[in-house]
Coordinates of N, CA and C in Angstrom, one line a residue:
X232 N 275.9 124.4 112.7 CA 275.9 125.0 111.8 C 275.6 126.5 112.1
X233 N 276.3 127.5 111.7 CA 276.0 129.1 111.8 C 275.0 129.4 111.2
X234 N 274.0 130.3 111.3 CA 273.0 130.9 110.3 C 273.4 131.1 108.8
X235 N 274.5 131.7 109.1 CA 274.9 131.9 107.4 C 275.0 130.7 106.9
X236 N 275.6 129.5 107.3 CA 275.8 128.0 106.6 C 274.7 127.6 106.5
X237 N 273.2 127.6 107.2 CA 272.4 127.3 106.8 C 271.8 128.1 105.6
X238 N 271.4 129.4 105.8 CA 271.1 130.1 105.0 C 271.9 129.9 103.3
X239 N 273.3 129.5 103.8 CA 273.6 129.5 102.2 C 273.0 128.3 101.8
X240 N 273.1 126.8 102.8 CA 272.4 125.4 102.3 C 270.9 125.8 101.3
X241 N 270.3 126.7 102.2 CA 268.6 126.3 101.5 C 268.6 126.9 100.1
X242 N 269.7 128.6 100.4 CA 269.6 129.1 99.1 C 270.5 128.3 97.7
X243 N 271.3 127.4 98.3 CA 272.0 126.5 96.9 C 270.3 125.4 96.7
X244 N 269.7 125.0 97.4 CA 268.5 124.0 97.2 C 267.7 124.8 96.4
X245 N 267.4 126.2 96.7 CA 266.6 127.2 95.9 C 267.4 127.5 94.7
X246 N 268.2 127.3 94.4 CA 268.8 127.8 93.2 C 268.4 127.4 91.6
X247 N 268.5 125.8 92.0 CA 268.3 125.0 90.6 C 266.7 125.5 90.2
X248 N 265.8 125.6 91.2 CA 264.6 126.0 91.2 C 264.3 127.6 90.0
X249 N 264.8 128.4 90.7 CA 264.9 129.7 89.8 C 265.8 129.6 88.9
X250 N 266.3 128.6 88.6 CA 266.9 128.9 87.4 C 266.2 127.9 86.3
X251 N 265.1 126.7 86.6 CA 264.8 126.2 85.8 C 263.2 127.2 85.5
X252 N 263.1 127.7 86.3 CA 261.8 128.9 86.0 C 262.2 129.7 85.3
X253 N 263.2 130.5 85.4 CA 263.4 131.6 84.8 C 264.1 131.2 83.2
X254 N 264.5 129.8 83.0 CA 264.8 129.7 81.5 C 263.7 129.0 81.0
X255 N 262.6 128.7 81.7 CA 261.5 128.0 81.0 C 261.8 126.4 80.9
X256 N 262.5 126.1 81.7 CA 263.1 124.5 81.4 C 262.3 123.5 82.2
X257 N 262.2 122.8 82.4 CA 261.7 121.4 82.9 C 262.4 121.2 84.4
X258 N 261.9 120.6 85.5 CA 262.3 120.1 86.3 C 262.4 121.2 87.5
X259 N 261.2 122.1 87.4 CA 260.8 123.2 88.7 C 260.2 122.6 89.4
X260 N 259.4 121.8 89.0 CA 258.7 120.9 90.0 C 259.1 120.0 91.0
X261 N 260.0 119.2 90.7 CA 261.1 118.1 91.2 C 262.4 119.0 92.2
X262 N 262.9 120.4 91.6 CA 263.5 121.0 92.1 C 263.1 121.3 93.5
X263 N 261.8 121.7 93.1 CA 261.2 122.8 94.7 C 260.9 121.2 95.7
X264 N 260.3 120.5 94.7 CA 260.1 119.1 96.1 C 261.3 118.7 96.9
X265 N 262.7 118.7 96.0 CA 263.9 118.4 96.8 C 264.3 119.3 98.2
X266 N 264.0 121.0 97.4 CA 263.8 121.9 98.3 C 263.6 121.8 99.4
X267 N 262.2 121.8 99.4 CA 261.3 121.6 100.6 C 261.6 120.3 101.7
X268 N 262.2 119.3 101.2 CA 262.1 118.1 101.7 C 263.0 118.3 102.5
X269 N 264.5 119.0 102.1 CA 265.6 119.0 102.7 C 265.3 120.1 103.7
X270 N 264.4 121.2 103.4 CA 264.2 122.3 104.7 C 263.1 121.3 105.5
X271 N 262.3 120.2 105.5 CA 261.6 119.9 106.1 C 262.2 118.5 107.3
X272 N 263.7 118.1 106.6 CA 264.5 117.1 107.1 C 265.1 118.0 108.2
X273 N 265.8 119.2 107.3 CA 266.6 120.0 108.5 C 265.7 120.5 109.5
X274 N 264.8 121.1 109.4 CA 263.6 121.5 110.4 C 263.2 120.7 112.1
X275 N 263.3 119.4 111.3 CA 262.7 118.2 112.1 C 263.5 118.0 113.1
X276 N 265.0 117.9 112.2 CA 266.3 117.2 112.7 C 266.4 116.0 112.6
X277 N 266.1 115.5 111.7 CA 265.9 114.1 111.0 C 267.4 113.6 110.9
X278 N 267.9 112.3 111.7 CA 269.1 112.1 111.2 C 269.5 111.4 110.4
X279 N 270.8 110.7 110.0 CA 270.3 109.9 108.6 C 269.6 108.8 108.1
X280 N 269.5 108.0 109.8 CA 269.1 106.9 109.7 C 267.3 106.8 109.2
X281 N 267.2 108.2 109.9 CA 265.5 108.3 109.6 C 265.0 108.9 108.2
X282 N 265.6 109.7 107.7 CA 265.5 109.9 106.3 C 264.7 109.0 105.3
X283 N 265.2 108.0 105.2 CA 264.6 106.4 104.3 C 263.2 106.5 104.3
X284 N 262.8 106.4 105.5 CA 261.2 106.3 105.6 C 260.8 107.7 105.3
X285 N 261.3 108.9 105.4 CA 260.6 109.9 105.2 C 260.5 110.3 103.9
X286 N 259.4 109.8 103.0 CA 259.4 109.6 101.4 C 257.9 110.4 101.1
X287 N 258.0 111.6 100.1 CA 257.2 112.1 99.3 C 255.5 111.8 99.9
X288 N 256.0 110.3 99.3 CA 254.1 109.9 99.5 C 253.5 109.4 100.7
X289 N 254.4 109.9 102.0 CA 253.9 109.9 103.2 C 253.6 111.4 103.7
X290 N 254.2 112.3 103.0 CA 254.3 114.1 103.3 C 252.8 114.2 103.3

């Protein structure tokens, strides 16, 4: 992936967080958790087989 594609992926992951905060809706924390987990998985290069063992309880 190019830098721009990665940035677009991260921006798309952050969009639900900003939307929930801006409109005062529930779901900002789960959206933030999901975005952080996506970024962690990307940063460590975990492949699809390793993701199921990387659950928030272990982080």
